[in-house]
């Protein structure tokens, strides 16, 4: 049956408009695969603004983090709650985790999802060395974290009781367990299944206003972190920051012990500046820095003073203690690896022992230049020594006094130097 021309045209235009609508949808995707720190918070805030400006259907945050800084976590959580664009936090790829601070970010999203073989939770606050915080302070910290997670779970309609268990009892959840517990919306192995699984679901943004997520057929636009910010993100990792700082101290230590080497000083200076930048962002315990500086001073003193290794032992002890105390944070992700601390301490001790042994060897070596360097050298008599005369040694003429008469042209050994006169004896080892 033939359709009226007007109706056919209307249907054609409607179909074309619908196709353009589906094709015009854009989803932005970013990756956060480091500890939670100010650089990550700044990156997320910028990408939320970019998604809003582009009219993106959603912003997918692919998350893999062991935790991070509390202030940065709060900033990122607040940014997601206030964003105009719906935010999907997806713990991926397989094997990834959203532990500690990452759990707070997962529950802050409009939609929470996880890939298979991932985990989340373990958000109980701990002390700077990973220990349980005891007493009233521990209770206050725990209650604050629990209240925060309850507020997030309530805001996003998630299981408040199970979310609170991750804080108070350090519960961790696999992807399937988190889905069953009502902590996430979906388990998705890849991005297409994530978007198809979430399409058509409702969300509130702003609060009280219900909207429908429309991401079917959307074009995914990856928004990578630019190179400079990626470099800053790497530098802020506690292990990298600690390693840069110790390399800096080691280079300067070597330069001070052996002035003029130049290269160790240059490398040490650059490393130290990069390390100090990282320390300016991370929560630092100044007692830890003080102990590390004391260790460096003891290592330098070992080169100058004969202590039979006592200063080196003291330096190693101070370095280990300072390294373990360096970062003041309840997050295990913000602690220096014990293996790295031990490796750096052994390296410092080895360098200190090497430099001390070289210094002792140099001090005990017989002089080879100047007047003292002539003692033990061989000379040839220019005139007979009876007992005074002239000798020729190292391209120079010297007055000489012999213990007994020595004929001209004979070889003598220099015994001592008295001003401009050499005391010699006949023969020697010839």
PDB file of C-alpha atoms in Angstrom, residues 75-83 108-109:
ATOM      1  CA  UNK A  75      37.706  16.248  46.499  1.00  0.00           C
ATOM      2  CA  UNK A  76      37.102  13.578  43.846  1.00  0.00           C
ATOM      3  CA  UNK A  77      33.978  12.318  45.603  1.00  0.00           C
ATOM      4  CA  UNK A  78      32.547  15.839  45.841  1.00  0.00           C
ATOM      5  CA  UNK A  79      33.336  16.476  42.171  1.00  0.00           C
ATOM      6  CA  UNK A  80      31.447  13.350  41.077  1.00  0.00           C
ATOM      7  CA  UNK A  81      28.464  14.179  43.274  1.00  0.00           C
ATOM      8  CA  UNK A  82      28.273  17.714  41.865  1.00  0.00           C
ATOM      9  CA  UNK A  83      28.919  16.809  38.209  1.00  0.00           C
ATOM     10  CA  UNK A 108      30.434   8.124  44.851  1.00  0.00           C
ATOM     11  CA  UNK A 109      29.572   7.376  41.223  1.00  0.00           C
TER      12      UNK A 109
END
